[in-house]
mmCIF file of C-alpha atoms in Angstrom:
data_model
loop_
_atom_site.group_PDB
_atom_site.id
_atom_site.type_symbol
_atom_site.label_atom_id
_atom_site.label_comp_id
_atom_site.label_asym_id
_atom_site.label_seq_id
_atom_site.Cartn_x
_atom_site.Cartn_y
_atom_site.Cartn_z
ATOM 1 C CA SER D 1 118.006 82.818 98.791
ATOM 2 C CA HIS D 2 114.646 81.171 99.323
ATOM 3 C CA ASP D 3 111.861 79.469 97.394
ATOM 4 C CA ILE D 4 108.268 80.705 96.982
ATOM 5 C CA PHE D 5 107.518 79.534 100.533
ATOM 6 C CA TYR D 6 110.503 81.536 101.852
ATOM 7 C CA THR D 7 112.216 78.275 102.741
ATOM 8 C CA THR D 8 115.955 78.878 102.857
ATOM 9 C CA PRO D 9 118.608 76.282 102.061
ATOM 10 C CA LEU D 10 119.282 76.104 105.822
ATOM 11 C CA HIS D 11 115.610 75.247 106.454
ATOM 12 C CA ARG D 12 115.834 72.487 103.850
ATOM 13 C CA ALA D 13 119.084 71.114 105.286
ATOM 14 C CA ALA D 14 117.521 71.023 108.777
ATOM 15 C CA LYS D 15 114.358 69.328 107.461
ATOM 16 C CA GLU D 16 116.451 66.748 105.621
ATOM 17 C CA ASN D 17 118.716 66.082 108.638
ATOM 18 C CA ASN D 18 121.739 67.055 106.539
ATOM 19 C CA ILE D 19 124.318 67.825 109.231
ATOM 20 C CA SER D 20 127.197 68.591 106.856
ATOM 21 C CA LEU D 21 125.119 71.114 104.891
ATOM 22 C CA VAL D 22 123.901 72.755 108.098
ATOM 23 C CA LYS D 23 127.530 73.100 109.208
ATOM 24 C CA ASP D 24 128.480 74.599 105.836
ATOM 25 C CA PHE D 25 125.611 77.098 105.890
ATOM 26 C CA ILE D 26 126.454 78.164 109.441
ATOM 27 C CA LYS D 27 130.146 78.459 108.546
ATOM 28 C CA ASN D 28 129.142 80.696 105.623
ATOM 29 C CA GLU D 29 127.029 82.832 107.982
ATOM 30 C CA ALA D 30 123.552 81.788 106.892
ATOM 31 C CA TYR D 31 120.896 83.596 108.917
ATOM 32 C CA VAL D 32 119.916 80.972 111.516
ATOM 33 C CA ASN D 33 116.719 82.797 112.535
ATOM 34 C CA ALA D 34 115.259 83.116 109.025
ATOM 35 C CA GLN D 35 111.527 82.426 108.963
ATOM 36 C CA ASP D 36 109.824 80.632 106.108
ATOM 37 C CA GLY D 37 106.288 81.270 104.866
ATOM 38 C CA PHE D 38 104.904 79.556 107.966
ATOM 39 C CA GLN D 39 107.299 81.576 110.141
ATOM 40 C CA ASP D 40 109.204 78.417 111.061
ATOM 41 C CA THR D 41 112.905 78.863 111.693
ATOM 42 C CA PRO D 42 115.511 76.205 110.934
ATOM 43 C CA LEU D 43 115.392 75.462 114.696
ATOM 44 C CA HIS D 44 111.669 74.629 114.466
ATOM 45 C CA CYS D 45 112.529 72.229 111.625
ATOM 46 C CA ALA D 46 115.416 70.572 113.465
ATOM 47 C CA VAL D 47 113.414 70.076 116.677
ATOM 48 C CA PHE D 48 110.465 68.676 114.722
ATOM 49 C CA LYS D 49 112.802 66.273 112.897
ATOM 50 C CA GLU D 50 114.376 65.299 116.254
ATOM 51 C CA ASN D 51 117.950 65.948 115.179
ATOM 52 C CA TYR D 52 119.860 66.766 118.374
ATOM 53 C CA GLU D 53 123.115 67.591 116.585
ATOM 54 C CA ILE D 54 121.470 70.083 114.233
ATOM 55 C CA VAL D 55 119.531 71.650 117.114
ATOM 56 C CA GLU D 56 122.795 72.053 119.012
ATOM 57 C CA LEU D 57 124.601 73.507 115.964
ATOM 58 C CA LEU D 58 121.830 76.041 115.395
ATOM 59 C CA LEU D 59 121.679 77.061 119.058
ATOM 60 C CA ASN D 60 125.448 77.489 119.213
ATOM 61 C CA ALA D 61 125.218 79.653 116.079
ATOM 62 C CA GLY D 62 122.709 81.973 117.752
ATOM 63 C CA ALA D 63 119.324 80.478 116.907
ATOM 64 C CA GLN D 64 116.673 82.021 119.123
ATOM 65 C CA VAL D 65 114.524 79.690 121.215
ATOM 66 C CA ASN D 66 111.600 82.086 121.596
ATOM 67 C CA ILE D 67 110.464 82.653 118.003
ATOM 68 C CA PHE D 68 106.847 81.629 117.376
ATOM 69 C CA ASN D 69 105.607 80.415 113.996
ATOM 70 C CA SER D 70 102.291 81.256 112.312
ATOM 71 C CA SER D 71 100.613 78.386 114.204
ATOM 72 C CA GLY D 72 101.711 79.967 117.477
ATOM 73 C CA ASP D 73 104.342 77.343 118.278
ATOM 74 C CA ALA D 74 107.862 77.933 119.570
ATOM 75 C CA PRO D 75 110.513 75.240 119.052
ATOM 76 C CA ILE D 76 109.919 73.967 122.624
ATOM 77 C CA HIS D 77 106.366 72.988 121.662
ATOM 78 C CA TYR D 78 107.789 70.381 119.275
ATOM 79 C CA ALA D 79 109.966 68.872 122.024
ATOM 80 C CA TRP D 80 107.173 67.398 124.174
ATOM 81 C CA ASP D 81 108.361 63.872 123.261
ATOM 82 C CA LYS D 82 112.084 64.557 122.774
ATOM 83 C CA PRO D 83 113.738 64.613 126.242
ATOM 84 C CA ALA D 84 117.332 65.287 125.153
ATOM 85 C CA ILE D 85 116.321 68.122 122.834
ATOM 86 C CA LEU D 86 113.937 69.500 125.461
ATOM 87 C CA ARG D 87 116.774 69.650 128.007
ATOM 88 C CA LEU D 88 119.006 71.421 125.488
ATOM 89 C CA LEU D 89 116.340 74.002 124.617
ATOM 90 C CA LEU D 90 115.656 74.677 128.299
ATOM 91 C CA LYS D 91 119.385 75.009 128.989
ATOM 92 C CA LYS D 92 119.530 77.640 126.239
ATOM 93 C CA GLY D 93 116.652 79.581 127.809
ATOM 94 C CA ALA D 94 113.568 78.281 126.015
ATOM 95 C CA PRO D 95 110.448 79.636 127.727
ATOM 96 C CA VAL D 96 109.135 76.627 129.689
ATOM 97 C CA ASN D 97 105.661 78.167 129.985
ATOM 98 C CA ALA D 98 105.374 79.458 126.401
ATOM 99 C CA LEU D 99 101.755 79.444 125.286
ATOM 100 C CA THR D 100 100.414 78.316 121.923
ATOM 101 C CA LYS D 101 97.462 80.066 120.282
ATOM 102 C CA ASP D 102 95.234 77.628 122.208
ATOM 103 C CA GLN D 103 96.940 78.617 125.488
ATOM 104 C CA CYS D 104 98.624 75.209 125.746
ATOM 105 C CA THR D 105 102.137 74.736 127.040
ATOM 106 C CA THR D 106 104.581 71.963 126.253
ATOM 107 C CA LEU D 107 103.496 70.464 129.591
ATOM 108 C CA HIS D 108 99.916 70.179 128.298
ATOM 109 C CA TRP D 109 101.142 68.301 125.225
ATOM 110 C CA ALA D 110 103.489 66.017 127.156
ATOM 111 C CA ALA D 111 100.735 65.159 129.659
ATOM 112 C CA ALA D 112 98.193 64.610 126.867
ATOM 113 C CA GLN D 113 100.517 62.062 125.277
ATOM 114 C CA GLY D 114 101.476 60.404 128.556
ATOM 115 C CA ASN D 115 105.153 61.290 128.306
ATOM 116 C CA LEU D 116 106.238 60.971 131.938
ATOM 117 C CA GLU D 117 109.907 61.736 131.243
ATOM 118 C CA THR D 118 109.276 65.062 129.539
ATOM 119 C CA VAL D 119 106.605 65.994 132.088
ATOM 120 C CA GLN D 120 109.209 65.496 134.828
ATOM 121 C CA ILE D 121 111.819 67.542 132.926
ATOM 122 C CA LEU D 122 109.349 70.383 132.445
ATOM 123 C CA LEU D 123 108.320 70.337 136.103
ATOM 124 C CA ASP D 124 111.978 70.318 137.154
ATOM 125 C CA HIS D 125 112.296 73.542 135.145
ATOM 126 C CA LYS D 126 109.311 75.081 136.931
ATOM 127 C CA ALA D 127 106.635 74.557 134.307
ATOM 128 C CA ASN D 128 103.279 75.864 135.503
ATOM 129 C CA ALA D 129 101.154 72.766 136.050
ATOM 130 C CA LEU D 130 98.110 74.911 136.836
ATOM 131 C CA ASN D 131 97.980 76.718 133.496
ATOM 132 C CA LYS D 132 94.613 76.302 131.796
ATOM 133 C CA ASP D 133 94.344 76.096 128.032
ATOM 134 C CA ALA D 134 91.657 77.834 125.957
ATOM 135 C CA ASN D 135 89.199 75.078 126.975
ATOM 136 C CA GLY D 136 89.955 75.488 130.685
ATOM 137 C CA LYS D 137 91.965 72.250 130.903
ATOM 138 C CA THR D 138 95.153 71.800 132.916
ATOM 139 C CA PRO D 139 97.888 69.260 132.162
ATOM 140 C CA LEU D 140 96.330 67.108 134.924
ATOM 141 C CA ASN D 141 93.026 67.062 133.016
ATOM 142 C CA TYR D 142 94.869 65.797 129.946
ATOM 143 C CA ALA D 143 96.648 63.096 131.961
ATOM 144 C CA GLN D 144 93.316 61.964 133.424
ATOM 145 C CA ALA D 145 91.963 61.457 129.888
ATOM 146 C CA LEU D 146 94.752 59.084 128.822
ATOM 147 C CA PRO D 147 93.725 55.605 127.625
ATOM 148 C CA GLU D 148 94.100 52.523 129.801
ATOM 149 C CA ASN D 149 94.345 49.755 127.219
ATOM 150 C CA THR D 150 97.449 48.054 128.576
ATOM 151 C CA VAL D 151 99.046 47.493 131.960
ATOM 152 C CA GLN D 152 101.823 49.869 130.910
ATOM 153 C CA GLU D 153 99.326 52.591 129.951
ATOM 154 C CA VAL D 154 97.547 52.212 133.304
ATOM 155 C CA ALA D 155 100.802 52.445 135.271
ATOM 156 C CA ASN D 156 102.017 55.418 133.242
ATOM 157 C CA LYS D 157 98.698 57.226 133.647
ATOM 158 C CA GLU D 158 98.709 56.614 137.410
ATOM 159 C CA ASN D 159 102.271 57.959 137.701
ATOM 160 C CA LEU D 160 101.433 61.068 135.696
ATOM 161 C CA ILE D 161 98.278 61.746 137.675
ATOM 162 C CA LYS D 162 100.149 61.274 140.944
ATOM 163 C CA LEU D 163 102.923 63.641 139.868
ATOM 164 C CA LEU D 164 100.574 66.346 138.587
ATOM 165 C CA SER D 165 98.041 65.909 141.422
ATOM 166 C CA ASN D 166 100.729 66.480 144.034
ATOM 167 C CA LEU D 167 101.545 69.779 142.369
ATOM 168 C CA TYR D 168 97.906 70.738 142.043
ATOM 169 C CA ASN D 169 97.140 69.874 145.670
ATOM 170 C CA ASN D 170 100.149 71.848 146.949
ATOM 171 C CA SER D 171 99.256 74.931 144.933
ATOM 172 C CA SER D 172 96.990 76.656 147.446
ATOM 173 C CA THR D 173 99.977 78.295 149.107
ATOM 174 C CA SER D 174 102.741 77.961 146.532
ATOM 175 C CA ILE D 175 103.830 75.655 143.799
ATOM 176 C CA VAL D 176 106.511 73.406 145.203
ATOM 177 C CA HIS D 177 107.027 70.122 143.474
ATOM 178 C CA LYS D 178 109.026 67.104 144.423
ATOM 179 C CA ASN D 179 111.627 65.510 142.243
ATOM 180 C CA HIS D 180 112.328 61.793 142.046
ATOM 181 C CA SER D 181 114.076 61.768 145.444
ATOM 182 C CA GLN D 182 111.155 63.634 147.020
ATOM 183 C CA SER D 183 113.287 66.615 147.987
ATOM 184 C CA SER D 184 111.980 70.067 147.284
ATOM 185 C CA ALA D 185 113.023 71.452 143.922
ATOM 186 C CA LEU D 186 112.833 75.043 145.135
#
């Protein structure tokens, strides 16, 4: 069953972070890849609401990581600031370089918000740091535009720029990036 927006009870349970209801719906074979009127799946809802346990339950029940909604977003696009969920989605095969309608990747969004941890996770999973969005901007361009209002913001911005610049500068022959220990990831 669904409402006029095609929102199923499983969508609602995921949006409301109701773990016991999600478990019940899965146990009773609710369709985990149902899309509502915005083409969101329950997985989109759970990632957006940052509920790791529900994300894990849905993935283990067969939720697909590569379904795009009407805005052009896959669940991974909502994980730019959720490191644990991002790792889980990537482990389950989420497309690290999935493009939104604006040709942005999760790496663009993480860099634009200055999220060093998720940028590193994405790069460790071979995210394309050279991808240009619809405006011709790379994740490095977004990192360069970050504010510098506090000492912490300045340090974070410098670390992001250094990380992304190293990738950009090494790209003339191949993309090889360094992890925290400076050993090649490839």
